[in-house]
Short mmCIF file of C-alpha atoms in Angstrom, two decimals:
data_model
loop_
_atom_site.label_atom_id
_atom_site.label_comp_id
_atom_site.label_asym_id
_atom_site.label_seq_id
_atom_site.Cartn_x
_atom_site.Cartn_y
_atom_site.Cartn_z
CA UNK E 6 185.61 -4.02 119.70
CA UNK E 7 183.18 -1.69 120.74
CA UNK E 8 182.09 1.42 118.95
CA UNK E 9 182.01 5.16 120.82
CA UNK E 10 180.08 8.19 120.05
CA UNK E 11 181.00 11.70 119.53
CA UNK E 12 179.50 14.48 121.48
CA UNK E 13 181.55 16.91 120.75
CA UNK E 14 179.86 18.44 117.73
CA UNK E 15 175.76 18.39 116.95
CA UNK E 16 176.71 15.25 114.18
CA UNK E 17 177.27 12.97 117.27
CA UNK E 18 179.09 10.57 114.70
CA UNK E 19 178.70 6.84 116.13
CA UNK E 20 182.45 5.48 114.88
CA UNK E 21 183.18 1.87 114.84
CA UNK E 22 186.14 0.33 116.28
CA UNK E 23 189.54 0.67 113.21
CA UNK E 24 187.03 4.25 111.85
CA UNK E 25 187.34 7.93 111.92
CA UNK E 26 184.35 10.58 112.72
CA UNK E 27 183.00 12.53 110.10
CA UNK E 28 185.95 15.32 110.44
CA UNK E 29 188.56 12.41 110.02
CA UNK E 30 190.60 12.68 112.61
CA UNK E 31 188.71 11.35 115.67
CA UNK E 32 189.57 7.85 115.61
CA UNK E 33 188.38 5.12 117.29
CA UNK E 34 191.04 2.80 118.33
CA UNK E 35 190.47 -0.11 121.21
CA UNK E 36 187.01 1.80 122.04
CA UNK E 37 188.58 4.60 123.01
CA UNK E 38 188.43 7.90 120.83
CA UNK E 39 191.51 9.40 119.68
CA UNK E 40 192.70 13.09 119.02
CA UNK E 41 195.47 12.13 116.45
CA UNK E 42 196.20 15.98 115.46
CA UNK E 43 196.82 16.52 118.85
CA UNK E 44 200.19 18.53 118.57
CA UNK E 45 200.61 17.87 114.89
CA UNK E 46 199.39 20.78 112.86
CA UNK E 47 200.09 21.18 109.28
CA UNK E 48 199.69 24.68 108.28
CA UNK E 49 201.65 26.97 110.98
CA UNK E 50 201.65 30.74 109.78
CA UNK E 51 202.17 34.23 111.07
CA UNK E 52 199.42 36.43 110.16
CA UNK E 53 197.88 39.99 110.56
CA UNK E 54 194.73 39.78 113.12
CA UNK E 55 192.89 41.27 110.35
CA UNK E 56 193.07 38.33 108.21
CA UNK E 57 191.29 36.70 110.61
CA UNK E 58 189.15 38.74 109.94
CA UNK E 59 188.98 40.30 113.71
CA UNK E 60 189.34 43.95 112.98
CA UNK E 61 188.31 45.07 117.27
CA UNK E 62 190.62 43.21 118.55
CA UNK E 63 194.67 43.73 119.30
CA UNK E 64 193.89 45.52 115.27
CA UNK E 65 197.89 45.27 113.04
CA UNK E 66 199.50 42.89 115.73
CA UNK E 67 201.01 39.67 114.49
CA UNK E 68 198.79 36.08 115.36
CA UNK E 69 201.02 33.07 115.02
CA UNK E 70 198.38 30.99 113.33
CA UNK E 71 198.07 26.93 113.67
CA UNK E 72 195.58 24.40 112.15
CA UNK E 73 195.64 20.59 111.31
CA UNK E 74 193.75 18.16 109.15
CA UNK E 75 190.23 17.61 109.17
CA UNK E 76 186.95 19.33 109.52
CA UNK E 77 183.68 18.37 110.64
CA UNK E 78 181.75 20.66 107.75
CA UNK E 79 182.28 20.00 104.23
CA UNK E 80 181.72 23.30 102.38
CA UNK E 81 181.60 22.86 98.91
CA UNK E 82 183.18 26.60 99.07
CA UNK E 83 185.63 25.73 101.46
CA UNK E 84 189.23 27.62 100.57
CA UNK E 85 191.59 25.33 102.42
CA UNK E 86 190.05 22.05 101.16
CA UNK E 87 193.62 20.33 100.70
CA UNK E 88 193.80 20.81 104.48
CA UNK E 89 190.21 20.34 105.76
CA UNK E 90 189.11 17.04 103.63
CA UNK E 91 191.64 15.18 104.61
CA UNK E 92 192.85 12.92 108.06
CA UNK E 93 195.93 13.53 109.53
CA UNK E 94 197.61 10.16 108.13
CA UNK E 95 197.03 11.68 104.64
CA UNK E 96 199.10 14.86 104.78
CA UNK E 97 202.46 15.36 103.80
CA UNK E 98 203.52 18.20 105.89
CA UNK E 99 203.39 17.59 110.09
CA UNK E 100 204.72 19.82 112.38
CA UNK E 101 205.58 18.36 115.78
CA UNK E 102 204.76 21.39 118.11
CA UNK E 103 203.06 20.07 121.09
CA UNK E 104 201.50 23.22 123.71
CA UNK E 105 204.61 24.04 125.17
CA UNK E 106 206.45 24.58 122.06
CA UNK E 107 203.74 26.34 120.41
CA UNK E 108 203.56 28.93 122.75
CA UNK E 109 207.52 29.14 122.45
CA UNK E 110 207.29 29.72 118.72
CA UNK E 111 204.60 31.93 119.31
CA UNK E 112 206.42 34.22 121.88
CA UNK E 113 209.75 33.72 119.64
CA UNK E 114 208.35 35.25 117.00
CA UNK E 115 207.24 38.40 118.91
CA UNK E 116 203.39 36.89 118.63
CA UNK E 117 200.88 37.84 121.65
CA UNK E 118 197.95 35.84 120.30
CA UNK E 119 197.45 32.64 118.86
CA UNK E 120 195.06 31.84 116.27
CA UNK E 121 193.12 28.65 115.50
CA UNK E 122 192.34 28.72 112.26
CA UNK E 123 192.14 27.78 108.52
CA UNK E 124 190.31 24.26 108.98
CA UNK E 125 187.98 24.46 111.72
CA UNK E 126 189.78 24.24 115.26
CA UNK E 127 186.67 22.41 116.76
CA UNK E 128 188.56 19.02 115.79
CA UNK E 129 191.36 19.82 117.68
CA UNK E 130 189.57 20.65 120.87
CA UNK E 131 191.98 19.38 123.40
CA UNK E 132 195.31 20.65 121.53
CA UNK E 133 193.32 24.43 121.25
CA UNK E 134 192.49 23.57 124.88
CA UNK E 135 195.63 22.58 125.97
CA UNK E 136 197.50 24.91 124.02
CA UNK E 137 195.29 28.35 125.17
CA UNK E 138 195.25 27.13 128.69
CA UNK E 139 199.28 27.49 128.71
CA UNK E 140 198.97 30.70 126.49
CA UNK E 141 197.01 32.57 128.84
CA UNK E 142 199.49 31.38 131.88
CA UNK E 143 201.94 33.02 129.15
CA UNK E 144 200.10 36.02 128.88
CA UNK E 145 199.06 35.36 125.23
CA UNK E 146 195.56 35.49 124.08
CA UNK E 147 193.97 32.65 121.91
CA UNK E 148 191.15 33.04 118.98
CA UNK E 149 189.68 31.04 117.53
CA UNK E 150 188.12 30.89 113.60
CA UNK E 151 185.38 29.02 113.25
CA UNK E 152 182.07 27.56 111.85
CA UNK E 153 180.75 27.28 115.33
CA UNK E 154 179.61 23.36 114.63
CA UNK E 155 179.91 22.54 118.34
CA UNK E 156 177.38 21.52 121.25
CA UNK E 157 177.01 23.22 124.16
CA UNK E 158 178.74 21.26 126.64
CA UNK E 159 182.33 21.21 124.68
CA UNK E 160 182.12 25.17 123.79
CA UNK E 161 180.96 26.87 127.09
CA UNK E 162 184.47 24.64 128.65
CA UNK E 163 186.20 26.14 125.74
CA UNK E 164 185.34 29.42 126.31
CA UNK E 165 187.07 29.52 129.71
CA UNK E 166 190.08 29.81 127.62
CA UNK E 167 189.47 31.66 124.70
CA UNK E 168 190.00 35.85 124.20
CA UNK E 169 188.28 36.42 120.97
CA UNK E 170 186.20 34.65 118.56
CA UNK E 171 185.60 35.06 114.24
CA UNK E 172 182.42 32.64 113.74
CA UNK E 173 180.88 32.09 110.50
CA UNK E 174 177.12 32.63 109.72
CA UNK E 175 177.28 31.24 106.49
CA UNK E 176 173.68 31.55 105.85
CA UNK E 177 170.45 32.81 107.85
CA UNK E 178 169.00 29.35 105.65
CA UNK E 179 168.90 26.03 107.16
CA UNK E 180 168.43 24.30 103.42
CA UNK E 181 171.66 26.15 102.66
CA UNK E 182 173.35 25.18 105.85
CA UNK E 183 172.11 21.62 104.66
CA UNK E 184 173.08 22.04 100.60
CA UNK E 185 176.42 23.65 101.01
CA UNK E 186 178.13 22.53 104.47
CA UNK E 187 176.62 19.27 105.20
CA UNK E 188 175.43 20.78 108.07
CA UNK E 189 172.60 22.59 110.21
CA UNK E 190 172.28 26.22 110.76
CA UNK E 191 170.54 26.05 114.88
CA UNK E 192 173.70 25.10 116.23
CA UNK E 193 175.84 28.09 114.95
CA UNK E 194 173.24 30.35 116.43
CA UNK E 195 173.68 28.58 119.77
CA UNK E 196 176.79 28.47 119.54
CA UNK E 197 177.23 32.25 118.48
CA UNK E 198 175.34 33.30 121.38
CA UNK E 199 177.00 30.99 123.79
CA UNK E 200 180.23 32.80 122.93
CA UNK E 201 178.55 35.99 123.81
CA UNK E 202 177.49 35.52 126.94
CA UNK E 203 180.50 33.31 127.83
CA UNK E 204 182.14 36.97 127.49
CA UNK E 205 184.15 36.11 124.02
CA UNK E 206 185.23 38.56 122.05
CA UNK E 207 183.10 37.99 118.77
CA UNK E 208 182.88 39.13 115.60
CA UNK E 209 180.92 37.53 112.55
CA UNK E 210 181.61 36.70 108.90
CA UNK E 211 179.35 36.08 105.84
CA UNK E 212 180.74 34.87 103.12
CA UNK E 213 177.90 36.15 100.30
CA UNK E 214 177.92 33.27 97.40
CA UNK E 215 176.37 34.51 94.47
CA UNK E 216 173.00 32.83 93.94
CA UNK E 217 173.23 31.06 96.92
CA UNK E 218 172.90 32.99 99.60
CA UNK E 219 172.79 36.87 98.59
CA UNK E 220 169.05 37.35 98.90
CA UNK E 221 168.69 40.75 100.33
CA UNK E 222 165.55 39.83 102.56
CA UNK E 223 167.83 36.80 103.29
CA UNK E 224 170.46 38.74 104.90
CA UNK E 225 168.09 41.36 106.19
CA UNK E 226 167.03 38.49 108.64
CA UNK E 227 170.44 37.45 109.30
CA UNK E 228 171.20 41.08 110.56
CA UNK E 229 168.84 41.56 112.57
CA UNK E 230 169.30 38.26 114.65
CA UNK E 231 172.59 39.41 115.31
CA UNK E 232 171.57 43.00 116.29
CA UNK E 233 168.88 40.93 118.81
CA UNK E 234 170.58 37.90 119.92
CA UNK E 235 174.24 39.13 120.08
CA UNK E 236 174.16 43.33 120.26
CA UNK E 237 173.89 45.71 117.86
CA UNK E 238 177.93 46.09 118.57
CA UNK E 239 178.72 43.12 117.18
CA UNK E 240 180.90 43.25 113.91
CA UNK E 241 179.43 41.82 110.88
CA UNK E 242 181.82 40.88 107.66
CA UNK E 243 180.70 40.49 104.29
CA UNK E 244 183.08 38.87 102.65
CA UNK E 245 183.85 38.19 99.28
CA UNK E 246 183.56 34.55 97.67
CA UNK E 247 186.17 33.58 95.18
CA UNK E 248 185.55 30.72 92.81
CA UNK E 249 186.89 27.18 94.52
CA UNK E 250 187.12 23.72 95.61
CA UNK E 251 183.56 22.83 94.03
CA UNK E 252 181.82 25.87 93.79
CA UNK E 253 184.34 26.89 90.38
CA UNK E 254 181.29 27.55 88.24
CA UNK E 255 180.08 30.28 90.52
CA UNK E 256 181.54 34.10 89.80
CA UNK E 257 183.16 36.11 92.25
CA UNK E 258 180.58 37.96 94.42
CA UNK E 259 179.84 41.71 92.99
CA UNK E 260 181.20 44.88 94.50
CA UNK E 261 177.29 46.16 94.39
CA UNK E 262 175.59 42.79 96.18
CA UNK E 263 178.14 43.26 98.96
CA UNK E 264 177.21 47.06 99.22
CA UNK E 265 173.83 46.45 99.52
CA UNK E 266 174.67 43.92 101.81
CA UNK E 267 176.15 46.48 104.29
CA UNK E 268 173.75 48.81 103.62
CA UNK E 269 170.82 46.23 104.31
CA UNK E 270 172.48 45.72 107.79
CA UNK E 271 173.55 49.13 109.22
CA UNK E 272 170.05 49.98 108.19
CA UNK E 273 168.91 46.97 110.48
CA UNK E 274 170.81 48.67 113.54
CA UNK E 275 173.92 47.09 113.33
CA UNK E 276 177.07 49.61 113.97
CA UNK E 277 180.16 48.02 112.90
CA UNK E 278 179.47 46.44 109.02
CA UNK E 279 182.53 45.48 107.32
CA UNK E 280 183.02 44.14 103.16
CA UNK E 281 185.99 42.01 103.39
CA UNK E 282 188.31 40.37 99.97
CA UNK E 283 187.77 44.04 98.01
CA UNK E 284 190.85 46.30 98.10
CA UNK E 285 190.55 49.81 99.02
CA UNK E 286 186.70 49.23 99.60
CA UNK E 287 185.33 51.92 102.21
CA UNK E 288 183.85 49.20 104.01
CA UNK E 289 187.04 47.76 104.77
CA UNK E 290 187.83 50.50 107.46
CA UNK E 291 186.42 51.46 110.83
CA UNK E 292 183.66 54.34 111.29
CA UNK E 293 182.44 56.14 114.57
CA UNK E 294 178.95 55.37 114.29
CA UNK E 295 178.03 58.74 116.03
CA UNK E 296 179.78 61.06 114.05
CA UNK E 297 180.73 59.15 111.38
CA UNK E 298 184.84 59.92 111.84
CA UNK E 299 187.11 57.75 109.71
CA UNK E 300 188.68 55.90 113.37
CA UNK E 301 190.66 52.83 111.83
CA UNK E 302 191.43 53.21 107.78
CA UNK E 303 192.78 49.73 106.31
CA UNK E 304 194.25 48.46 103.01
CA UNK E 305 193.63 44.86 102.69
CA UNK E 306 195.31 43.38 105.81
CA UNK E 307 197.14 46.84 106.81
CA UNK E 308 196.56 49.20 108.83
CA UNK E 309 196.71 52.56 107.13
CA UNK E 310 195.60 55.31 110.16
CA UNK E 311 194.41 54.66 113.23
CA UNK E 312 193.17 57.45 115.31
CA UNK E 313 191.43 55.76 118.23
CA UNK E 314 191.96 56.95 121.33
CA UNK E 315 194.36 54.31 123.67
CA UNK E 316 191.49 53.67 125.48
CA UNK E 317 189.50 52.69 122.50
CA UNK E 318 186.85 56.03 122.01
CA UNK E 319 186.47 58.46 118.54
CA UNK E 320 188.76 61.10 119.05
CA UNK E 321 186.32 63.59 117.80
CA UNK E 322 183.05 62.75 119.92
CA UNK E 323 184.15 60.64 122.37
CA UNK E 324 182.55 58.02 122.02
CA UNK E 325 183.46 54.14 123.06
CA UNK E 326 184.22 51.87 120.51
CA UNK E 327 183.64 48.31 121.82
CA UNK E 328 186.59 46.22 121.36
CA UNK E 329 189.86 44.62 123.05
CA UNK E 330 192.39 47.77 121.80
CA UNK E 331 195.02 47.35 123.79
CA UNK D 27 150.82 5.59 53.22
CA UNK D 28 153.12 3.15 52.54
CA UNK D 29 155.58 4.83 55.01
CA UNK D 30 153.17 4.93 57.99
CA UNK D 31 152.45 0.97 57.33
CA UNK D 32 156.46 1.23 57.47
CA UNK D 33 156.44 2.96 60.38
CA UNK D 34 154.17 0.01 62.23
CA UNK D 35 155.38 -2.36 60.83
CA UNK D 36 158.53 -1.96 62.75
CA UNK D 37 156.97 -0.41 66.28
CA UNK D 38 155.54 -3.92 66.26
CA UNK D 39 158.49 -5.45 65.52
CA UNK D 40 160.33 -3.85 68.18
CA UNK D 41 157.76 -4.66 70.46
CA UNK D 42 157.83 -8.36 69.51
CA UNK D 43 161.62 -8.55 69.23
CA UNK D 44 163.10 -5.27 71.58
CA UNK D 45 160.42 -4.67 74.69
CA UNK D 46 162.08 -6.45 76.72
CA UNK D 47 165.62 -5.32 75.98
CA UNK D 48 163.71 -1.31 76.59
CA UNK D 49 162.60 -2.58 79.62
CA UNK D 50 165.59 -3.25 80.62
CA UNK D 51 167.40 -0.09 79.92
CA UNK D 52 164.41 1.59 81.53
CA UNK D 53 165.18 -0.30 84.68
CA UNK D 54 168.74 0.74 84.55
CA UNK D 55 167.85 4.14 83.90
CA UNK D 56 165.54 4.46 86.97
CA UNK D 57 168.20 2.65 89.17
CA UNK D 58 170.75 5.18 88.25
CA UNK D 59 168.11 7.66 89.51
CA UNK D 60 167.66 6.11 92.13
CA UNK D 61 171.29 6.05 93.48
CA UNK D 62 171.81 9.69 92.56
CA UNK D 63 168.69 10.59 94.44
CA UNK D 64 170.54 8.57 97.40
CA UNK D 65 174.01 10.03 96.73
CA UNK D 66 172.51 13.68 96.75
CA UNK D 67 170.59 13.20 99.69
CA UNK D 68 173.02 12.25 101.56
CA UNK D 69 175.24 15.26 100.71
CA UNK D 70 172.45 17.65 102.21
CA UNK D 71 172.21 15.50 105.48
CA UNK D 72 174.14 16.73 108.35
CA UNK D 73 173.70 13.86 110.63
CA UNK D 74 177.06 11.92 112.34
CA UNK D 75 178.34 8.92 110.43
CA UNK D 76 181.92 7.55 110.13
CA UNK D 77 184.54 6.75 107.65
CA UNK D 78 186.83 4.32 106.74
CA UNK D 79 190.56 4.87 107.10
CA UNK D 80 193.50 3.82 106.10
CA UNK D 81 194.87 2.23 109.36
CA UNK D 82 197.90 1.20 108.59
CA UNK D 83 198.89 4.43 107.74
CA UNK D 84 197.18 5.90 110.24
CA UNK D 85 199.21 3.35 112.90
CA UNK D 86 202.52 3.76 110.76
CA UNK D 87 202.29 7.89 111.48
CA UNK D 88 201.60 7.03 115.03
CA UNK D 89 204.51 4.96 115.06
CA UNK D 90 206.72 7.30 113.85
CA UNK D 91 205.27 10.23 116.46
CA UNK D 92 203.69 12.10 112.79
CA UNK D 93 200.33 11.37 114.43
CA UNK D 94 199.44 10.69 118.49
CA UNK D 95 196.93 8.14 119.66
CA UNK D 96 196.10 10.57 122.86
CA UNK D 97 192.63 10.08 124.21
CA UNK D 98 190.24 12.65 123.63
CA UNK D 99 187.53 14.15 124.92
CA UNK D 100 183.76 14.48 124.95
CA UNK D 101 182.73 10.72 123.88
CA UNK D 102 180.82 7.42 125.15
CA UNK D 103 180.39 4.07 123.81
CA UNK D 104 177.94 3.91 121.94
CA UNK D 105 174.73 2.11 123.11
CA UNK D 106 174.99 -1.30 123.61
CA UNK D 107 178.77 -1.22 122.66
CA UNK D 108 181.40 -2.87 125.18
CA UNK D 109 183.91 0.42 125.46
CA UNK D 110 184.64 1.96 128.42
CA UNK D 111 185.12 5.93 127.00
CA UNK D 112 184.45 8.44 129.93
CA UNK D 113 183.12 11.23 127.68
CA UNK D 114 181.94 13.79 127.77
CA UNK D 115 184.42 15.46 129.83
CA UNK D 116 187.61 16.35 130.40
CA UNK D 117 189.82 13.30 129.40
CA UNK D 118 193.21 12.33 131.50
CA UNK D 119 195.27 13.30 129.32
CA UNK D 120 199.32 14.87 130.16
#
């Protein structure tokens, strides 16, 4: 039996007849290769969209929020491990919801987006495909939470379908890419600006691991890429690392390192800097960035005040905050 | 004195009687090394492989409609394999 290779994300995993890809649940069966999760998530949840985190877009509605087994990084951080390191045939708990039905539950629970999430929806391709392809006939929108670990071809497709998109930098650092995700760090920043120009809602997440990837002049770097290669609009959020999986001897990430983290990149130009995992923190809520007015105040995942405009502009200056608002 | 005569008296004796059996824990130490060099190497490397699954399982869950066997997307065979994927590109799928 022949082998087939992957070209859906930059690994290109060559996968031997009776063998998964790297992510585990790409089989090769007969020479053909196989989306097993197709339909079968196992972690279906209803969550703010600011868990996301999105915090422009739709802000306080409800995102009926799907994933299945497997990933194709390995982050030796990563906070849904039981989920993401393992193949479909290992997990306990399947849901059957094929498109149709996911877009049912979604609707029946008073949902207008749908989020793929929690392990990296690049594994799924065809179910998100599928699945946001029905959504939008629906009128739902679909984002999608991710690592950005794709080629070209797969994502700019994707993107036909997709409203809005949370993509992890996880490091301006290739050798960290390479240390801590078993992966590569040019990619993502295709990727990220493929999803740009493709018209995708984006906003950005750093996850700042003590020791690892806090460097200052590091994320100085990282900030300005964005504010060059994607806009100075784009959202940045700093968010907190919590001891896991097999990064447990690491602390928690310090209030200071994460406000010098925002500070190093509104100084860089960029408008919208969020610190995300820190209750109450002041950079947890949105600020005009011409006046400085308090436009969107939130409390962990809540929204406490929200004084935009309806069509998304400060209230006291006028000015346009970029987003998707209503 | 007397202790350093001790002392080489019984270096040479372990050289006579133990240099080989050193040697040989040297060698294990170094392949040990070795495979952890390997084994941490590979962690940092990024590049496509495969893994073994359990296919029975895996069939026994597609059986029982837990999994699906639908035919994805965005692959080839692999060059000089026999398979006829169409990748990349949209698959026919329902």
């Amino acid at each position: 039996m022949s082998a087939v290779t992957c070209e859906l994300c930059p690994r290109g995993c060559t996968i031997p007849e009776g063998a998964a890809g790297d992510c585990r649940v790409r089989v090769n069966l007969g020479g053909k290769l196989r989306a097993t999760t197709y339909g079968r998530p196992s972690a279906i949840h209803i969550d703010p969209m600011e868990k996301k985190p999105l915090y422009h877009f739709h802000p306080g509605s409800p995102v009926f929020s799907i994933a299945t087994a497997g990933c194709n990084l390995h982050c030796l951080n990563c906070q849904n491990w039981q989920l993401s390191q393992r193949g479909g045939e290992e997990m306990e708990e399947i849901y059957r919801l094929d498109p149709p039905d996911l877009v049912r539950a979604a609707q029946g629970e008073g949902c207008r987006s749908i989020a793929y999430t929690y392990s990296d929806p690049i594994v799924f391709y065809e179910y998100v495909y599928d699945s946001s392809e029905l959504a939008h006939r629906e009128g739902l929108a679909n984002v999608f939470i991710t690592a950005a670990y794709i080629n070209q071809k797969p994502l700019r497709r994707l993107c036909r379908v997709l409203d809005a998109a949370n993509a992890d930098l996880k490091a301006f650092d290739d050798g960290f890419y390479r240390r801590v995700n078993a992966a590569t760090l040019q990619p993502v920043l295709d990727a990220l600006v493929t999803l740009k120009e493709e018209g995708v809602w984006l906003e950005v997440t750093n996850l700042v691991i003590p020791t690892l990837n806090d460097d200052l002049a590091l994320i100085r770097r990282m900030a300005r890429w964005i504010r060059d290669a994607l806009g100075a609009d784009t959202p940045l959020h700093f968010s907190r690392f919590q001891p896991q999986y097999r990064l447990r001897n690491l602390p928690p990430t310090p209030g200071e390192t994460l406000d010098r983290a925002r500070r190093e990149a509104l100084d860089a130009g960029l408008r919208y800097v969020y610190v995300g995992n820190v209750l109450g923190h002041e950079g947890n809520s949105t600020y005009c960035p011409s006046d400085g007015t308090l436009l969107i105040r939130r409390v962990g995942f809540l929204i406490a005040e929200n004084r935009l405009t309806a069509d998304g502009r400060c209230p006291t200056c006028n000015q346009v905050i970029p987003g998707v608002w209503q | 004195m007397a202790s350093v005569r001790v002392m080489t008296r019984t270096l040479k004796h372990l050289h006579r009687r133990e240099l080989g059996f050193l040697g040989l824990i040297g060698l294990t130490g170094l392949l040990i090394a070795l495979q952890l060099a390997s084994g941490l190497e590979g962690l940092g490397m990024p590049e496509g492989g495969w893994r073994t699954i359990d296919r029975a399982a895996l069939e026994r869950r597609i059986e029982s409609g837990d999994l699906r066997d639908l035919e994805a997307e965005w692959f080839r065979p692999s060059i000089g394999g026999e398979g006829t994927g169409r990748g990349p590109g949209p698959g026919n799928r329902p």
